[in-house]
mmCIF file of C-alpha atoms in Angstrom:
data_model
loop_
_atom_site.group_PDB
_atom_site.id
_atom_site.type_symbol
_atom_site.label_atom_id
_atom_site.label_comp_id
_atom_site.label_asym_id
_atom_site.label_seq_id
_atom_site.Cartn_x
_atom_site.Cartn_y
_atom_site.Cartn_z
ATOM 1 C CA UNK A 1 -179.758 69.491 -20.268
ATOM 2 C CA UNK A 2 -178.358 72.041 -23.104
ATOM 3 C CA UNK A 3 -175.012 71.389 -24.346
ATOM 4 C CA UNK A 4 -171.893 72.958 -22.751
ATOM 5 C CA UNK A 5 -170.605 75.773 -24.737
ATOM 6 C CA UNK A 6 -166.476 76.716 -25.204
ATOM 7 C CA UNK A 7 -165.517 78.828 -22.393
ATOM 8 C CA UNK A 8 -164.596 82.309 -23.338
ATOM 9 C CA UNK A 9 -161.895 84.366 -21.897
ATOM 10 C CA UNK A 10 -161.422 83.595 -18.330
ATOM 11 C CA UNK A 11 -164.874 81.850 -18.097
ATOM 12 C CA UNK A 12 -164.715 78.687 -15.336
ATOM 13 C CA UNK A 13 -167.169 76.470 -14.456
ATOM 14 C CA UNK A 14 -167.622 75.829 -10.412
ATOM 15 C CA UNK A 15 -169.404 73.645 -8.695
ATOM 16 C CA UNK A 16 -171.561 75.898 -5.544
ATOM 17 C CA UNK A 17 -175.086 75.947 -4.343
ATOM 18 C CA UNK A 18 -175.605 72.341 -5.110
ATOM 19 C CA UNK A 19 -175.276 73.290 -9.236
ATOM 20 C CA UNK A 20 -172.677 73.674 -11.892
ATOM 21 C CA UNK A 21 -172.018 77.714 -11.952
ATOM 22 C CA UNK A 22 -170.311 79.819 -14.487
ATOM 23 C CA UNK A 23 -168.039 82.273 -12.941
ATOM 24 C CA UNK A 24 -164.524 83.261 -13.978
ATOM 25 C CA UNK A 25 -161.328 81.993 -13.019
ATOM 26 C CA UNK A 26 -159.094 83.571 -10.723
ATOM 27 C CA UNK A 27 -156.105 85.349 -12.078
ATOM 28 C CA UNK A 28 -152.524 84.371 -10.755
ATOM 29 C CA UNK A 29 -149.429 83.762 -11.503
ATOM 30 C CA UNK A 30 -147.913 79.843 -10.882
ATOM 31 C CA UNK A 31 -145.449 81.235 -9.005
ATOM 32 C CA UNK A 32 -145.337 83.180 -5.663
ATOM 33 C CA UNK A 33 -144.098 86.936 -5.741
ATOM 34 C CA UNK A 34 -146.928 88.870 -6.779
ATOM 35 C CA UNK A 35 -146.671 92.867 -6.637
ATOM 36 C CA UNK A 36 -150.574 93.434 -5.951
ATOM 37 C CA UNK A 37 -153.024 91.331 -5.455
ATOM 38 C CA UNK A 38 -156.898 92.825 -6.612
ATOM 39 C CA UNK A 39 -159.811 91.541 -4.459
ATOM 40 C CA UNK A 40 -163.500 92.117 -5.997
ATOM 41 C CA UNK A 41 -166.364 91.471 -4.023
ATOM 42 C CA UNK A 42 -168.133 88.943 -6.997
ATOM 43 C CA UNK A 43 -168.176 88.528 -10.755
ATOM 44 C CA UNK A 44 -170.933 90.890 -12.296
ATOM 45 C CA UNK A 45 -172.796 88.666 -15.110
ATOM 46 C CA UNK A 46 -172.320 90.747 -17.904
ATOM 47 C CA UNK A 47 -168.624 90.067 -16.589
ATOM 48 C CA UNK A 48 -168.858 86.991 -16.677
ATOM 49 C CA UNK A 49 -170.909 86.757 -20.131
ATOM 50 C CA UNK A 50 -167.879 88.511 -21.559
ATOM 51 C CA UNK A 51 -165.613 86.467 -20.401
ATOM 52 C CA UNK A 52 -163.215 88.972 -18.149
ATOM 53 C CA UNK A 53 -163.292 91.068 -15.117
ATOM 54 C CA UNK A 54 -165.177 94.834 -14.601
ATOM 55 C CA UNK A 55 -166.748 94.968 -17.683
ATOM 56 C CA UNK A 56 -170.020 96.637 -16.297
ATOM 57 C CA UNK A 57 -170.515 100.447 -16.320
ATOM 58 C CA UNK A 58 -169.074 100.594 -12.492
ATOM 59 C CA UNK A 59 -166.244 98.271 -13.492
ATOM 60 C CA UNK A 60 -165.151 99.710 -16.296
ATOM 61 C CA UNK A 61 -164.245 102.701 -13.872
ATOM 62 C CA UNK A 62 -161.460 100.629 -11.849
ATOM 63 C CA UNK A 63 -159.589 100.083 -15.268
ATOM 64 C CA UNK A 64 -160.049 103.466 -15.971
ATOM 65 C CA UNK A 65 -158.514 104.434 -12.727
ATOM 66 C CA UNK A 66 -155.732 101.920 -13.158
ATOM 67 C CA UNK A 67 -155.083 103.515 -16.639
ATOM 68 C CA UNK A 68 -155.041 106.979 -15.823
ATOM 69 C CA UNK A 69 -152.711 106.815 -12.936
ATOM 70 C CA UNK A 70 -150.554 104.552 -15.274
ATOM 71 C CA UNK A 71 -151.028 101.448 -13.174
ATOM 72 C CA UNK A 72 -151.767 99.594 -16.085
ATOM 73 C CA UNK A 73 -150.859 100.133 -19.731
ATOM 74 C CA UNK A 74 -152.672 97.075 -21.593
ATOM 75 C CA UNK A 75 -151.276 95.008 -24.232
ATOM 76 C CA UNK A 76 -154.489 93.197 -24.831
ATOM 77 C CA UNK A 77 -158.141 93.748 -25.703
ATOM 78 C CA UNK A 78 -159.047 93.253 -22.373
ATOM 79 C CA UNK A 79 -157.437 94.530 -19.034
ATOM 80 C CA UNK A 80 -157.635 91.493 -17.203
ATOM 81 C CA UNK A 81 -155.497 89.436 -19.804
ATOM 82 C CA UNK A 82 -152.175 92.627 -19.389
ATOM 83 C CA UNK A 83 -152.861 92.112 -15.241
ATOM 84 C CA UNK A 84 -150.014 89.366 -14.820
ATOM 85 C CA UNK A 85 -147.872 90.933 -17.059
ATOM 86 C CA UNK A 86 -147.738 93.750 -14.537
ATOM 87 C CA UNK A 87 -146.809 91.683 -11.635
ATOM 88 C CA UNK A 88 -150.778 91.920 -10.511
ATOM 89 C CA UNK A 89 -153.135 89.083 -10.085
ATOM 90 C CA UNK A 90 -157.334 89.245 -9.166
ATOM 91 C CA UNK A 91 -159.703 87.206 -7.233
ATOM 92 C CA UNK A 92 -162.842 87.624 -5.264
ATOM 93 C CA UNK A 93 -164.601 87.422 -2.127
ATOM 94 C CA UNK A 94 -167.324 85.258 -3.556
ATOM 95 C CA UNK A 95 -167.240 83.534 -6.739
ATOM 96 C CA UNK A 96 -170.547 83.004 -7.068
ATOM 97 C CA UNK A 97 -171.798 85.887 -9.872
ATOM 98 C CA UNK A 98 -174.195 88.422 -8.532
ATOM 99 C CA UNK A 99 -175.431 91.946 -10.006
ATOM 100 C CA UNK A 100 -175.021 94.908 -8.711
ATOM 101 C CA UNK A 101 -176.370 95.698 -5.726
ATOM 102 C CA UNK A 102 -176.583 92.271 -4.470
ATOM 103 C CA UNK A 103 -174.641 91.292 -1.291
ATOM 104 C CA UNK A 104 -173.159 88.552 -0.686
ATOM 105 C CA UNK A 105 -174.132 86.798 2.533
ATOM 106 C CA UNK A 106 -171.705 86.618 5.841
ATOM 107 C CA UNK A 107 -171.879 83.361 5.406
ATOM 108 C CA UNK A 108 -170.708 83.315 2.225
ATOM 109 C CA UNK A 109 -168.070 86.105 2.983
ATOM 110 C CA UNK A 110 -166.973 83.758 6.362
ATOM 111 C CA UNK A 111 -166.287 80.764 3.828
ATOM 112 C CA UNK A 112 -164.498 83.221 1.177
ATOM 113 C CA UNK A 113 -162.356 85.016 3.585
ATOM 114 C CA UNK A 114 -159.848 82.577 4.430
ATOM 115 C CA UNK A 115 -159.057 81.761 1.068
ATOM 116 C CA UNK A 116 -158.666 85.156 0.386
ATOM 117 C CA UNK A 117 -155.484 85.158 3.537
ATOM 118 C CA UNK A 118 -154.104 81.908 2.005
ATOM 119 C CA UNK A 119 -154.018 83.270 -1.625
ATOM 120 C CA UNK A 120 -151.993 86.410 0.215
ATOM 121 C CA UNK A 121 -149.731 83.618 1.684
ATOM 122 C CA UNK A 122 -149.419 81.789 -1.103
ATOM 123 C CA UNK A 123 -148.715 84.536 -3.393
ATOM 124 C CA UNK A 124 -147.334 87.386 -0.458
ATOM 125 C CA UNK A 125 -148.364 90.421 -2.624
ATOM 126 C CA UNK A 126 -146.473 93.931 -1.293
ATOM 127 C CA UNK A 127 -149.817 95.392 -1.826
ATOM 128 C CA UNK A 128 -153.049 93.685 -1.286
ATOM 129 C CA UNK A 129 -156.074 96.167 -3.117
ATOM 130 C CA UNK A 130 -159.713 95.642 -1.796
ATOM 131 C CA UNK A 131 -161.389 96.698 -5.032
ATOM 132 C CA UNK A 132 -164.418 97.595 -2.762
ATOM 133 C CA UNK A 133 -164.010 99.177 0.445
ATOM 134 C CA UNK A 134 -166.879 97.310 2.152
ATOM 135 C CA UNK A 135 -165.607 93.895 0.821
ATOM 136 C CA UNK A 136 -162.774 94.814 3.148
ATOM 137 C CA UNK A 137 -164.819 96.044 6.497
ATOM 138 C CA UNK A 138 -166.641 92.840 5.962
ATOM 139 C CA UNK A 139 -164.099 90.591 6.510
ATOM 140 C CA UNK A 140 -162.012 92.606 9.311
ATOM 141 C CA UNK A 141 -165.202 92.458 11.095
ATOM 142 C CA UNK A 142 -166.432 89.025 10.512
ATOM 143 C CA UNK A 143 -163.007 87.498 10.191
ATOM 144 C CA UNK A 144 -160.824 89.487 12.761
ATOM 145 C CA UNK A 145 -163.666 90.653 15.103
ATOM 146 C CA UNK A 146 -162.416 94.513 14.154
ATOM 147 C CA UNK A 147 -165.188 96.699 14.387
ATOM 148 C CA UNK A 148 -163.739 99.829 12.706
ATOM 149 C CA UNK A 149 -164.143 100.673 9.064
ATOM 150 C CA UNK A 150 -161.263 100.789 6.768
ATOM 151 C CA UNK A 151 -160.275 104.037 5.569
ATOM 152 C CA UNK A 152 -159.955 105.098 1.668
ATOM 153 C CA UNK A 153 -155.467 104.093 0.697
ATOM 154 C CA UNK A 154 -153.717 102.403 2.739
ATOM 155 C CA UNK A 155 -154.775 100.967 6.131
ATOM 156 C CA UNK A 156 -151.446 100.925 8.398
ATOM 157 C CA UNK A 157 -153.089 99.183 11.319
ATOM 158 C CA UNK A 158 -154.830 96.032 9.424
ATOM 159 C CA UNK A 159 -150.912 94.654 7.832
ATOM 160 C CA UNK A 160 -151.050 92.528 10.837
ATOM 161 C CA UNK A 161 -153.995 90.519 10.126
ATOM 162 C CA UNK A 162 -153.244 90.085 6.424
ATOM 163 C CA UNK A 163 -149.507 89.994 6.191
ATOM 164 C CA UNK A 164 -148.882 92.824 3.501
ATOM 165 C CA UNK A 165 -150.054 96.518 3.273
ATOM 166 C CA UNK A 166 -153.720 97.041 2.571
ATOM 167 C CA UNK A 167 -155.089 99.467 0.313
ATOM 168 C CA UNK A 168 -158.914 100.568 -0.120
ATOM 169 C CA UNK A 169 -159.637 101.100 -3.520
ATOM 170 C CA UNK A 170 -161.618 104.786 -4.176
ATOM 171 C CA UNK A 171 -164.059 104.047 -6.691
ATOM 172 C CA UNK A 172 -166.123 106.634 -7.838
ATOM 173 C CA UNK A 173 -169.711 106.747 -6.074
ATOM 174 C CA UNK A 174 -168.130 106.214 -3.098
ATOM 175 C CA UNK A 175 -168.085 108.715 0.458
ATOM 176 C CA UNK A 176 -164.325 109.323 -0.887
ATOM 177 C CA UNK A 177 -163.504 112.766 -2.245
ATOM 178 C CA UNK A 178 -162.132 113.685 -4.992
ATOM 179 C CA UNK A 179 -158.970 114.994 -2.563
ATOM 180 C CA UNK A 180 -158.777 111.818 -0.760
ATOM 181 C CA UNK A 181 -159.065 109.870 -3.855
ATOM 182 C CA UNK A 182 -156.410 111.585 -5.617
ATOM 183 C CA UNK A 183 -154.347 111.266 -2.190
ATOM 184 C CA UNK A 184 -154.637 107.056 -1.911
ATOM 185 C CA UNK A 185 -154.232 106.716 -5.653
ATOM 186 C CA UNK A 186 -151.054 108.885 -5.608
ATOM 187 C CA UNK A 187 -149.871 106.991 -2.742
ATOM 188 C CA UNK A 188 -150.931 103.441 -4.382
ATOM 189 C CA UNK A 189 -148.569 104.806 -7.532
ATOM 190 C CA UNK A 190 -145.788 105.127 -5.211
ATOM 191 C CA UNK A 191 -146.249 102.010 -3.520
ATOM 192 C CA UNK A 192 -146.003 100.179 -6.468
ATOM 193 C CA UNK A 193 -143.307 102.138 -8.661
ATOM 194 C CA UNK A 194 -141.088 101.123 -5.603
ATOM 195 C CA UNK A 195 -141.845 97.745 -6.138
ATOM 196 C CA UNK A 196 -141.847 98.329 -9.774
ATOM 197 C CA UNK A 197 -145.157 97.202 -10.108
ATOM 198 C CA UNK A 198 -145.554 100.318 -12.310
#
């Protein structure tokens, strides 16, 4: 067995799938009251080699979002480390790393959801923002039996199942226009400059 190296950044060690598992940690506060609350899908590895969140080529686009719609102005190297600061915290689904392209399981997505709604109860963001839009369909369905997708912004008819509003994150890639994009981002900059997340 090789020896255990320092942890860097927000590295964590788990313990899942019957092995020790590097991952990174979740991001919140140690108090309750967050302003939004950022759920991925899983750490990418060159994430978690790093040491911090989105730090592949399709991650790199939700800071960039964030940025540009002056969501977040960091004060560090890396976004991750300005996200409390802000009144934001981040988790995932699953914490188990994958790449891109790999799903995680239903399984694995029926174990992760319901710490997903106690980390919402715990914490009771105003916003809650599914990083990934299918991360979000997945649960509804698996966890609340609702077979309709999620649309791009905010999602009115799902606060009821999660306690807060609920907000689809527009990547780019996506189905999502560039119109209905600018729309839910416009209306996520609202959202949070009345909470003065912003």
């Amino acid at each position: 067995m090789g020896l255990m190296r320092p942890s860097v950044g927000n590295q964590i060690t788990i313990f899942a799938e019957g092995q020790e598992i590097l991952t990174l940690r979740d991001i919140l506060p140690a108090t309750s009251g967050l302003r939004v609350l950022f759920v991925g899908k899983t750490p990418a590895p060159d994430s978690v080699e790093k040491g911090h969140y989105f730090q592949g080529k399709h991650g790199t686009m939700f800071w960039s979002i964030l940025k540009r719609y002056g969501l977040l102005k960091p004060t560090t190297k890396f976004e991750d480390d300005s996200l409390l600061g802000h009144g934001y915290g981040l988790t995932d689904i699953v914490k188990v790393p994958r790449a891109f392209g790999e799903e995680p399981s239903d399984q694995e997505y029926m174990e992760g959801s319901p710490r997903i709604l106690k980390l919402i109860r715990i914490h009771r963001p105003k916003v809650v923002v599914f990083v990934y839009k299918k991360v979000l369909d997945k649960i509804i369905r698996l966890q609340f039996a609702v077979e309709k997708k999620s649309i791009y912004g905010f999602n009115q008819s799902l606060e009821t199942h999660f306690g807060t509003r609920v907000f689809a994150f527009p990547l780019p890639g996506t189905p999502c226009n560039t119109a209905q994009a600018t729309s839910a981002m416009t209306e996520l900059v609202i959202a949070c400059k009345r909470e003065g997340a912003a």
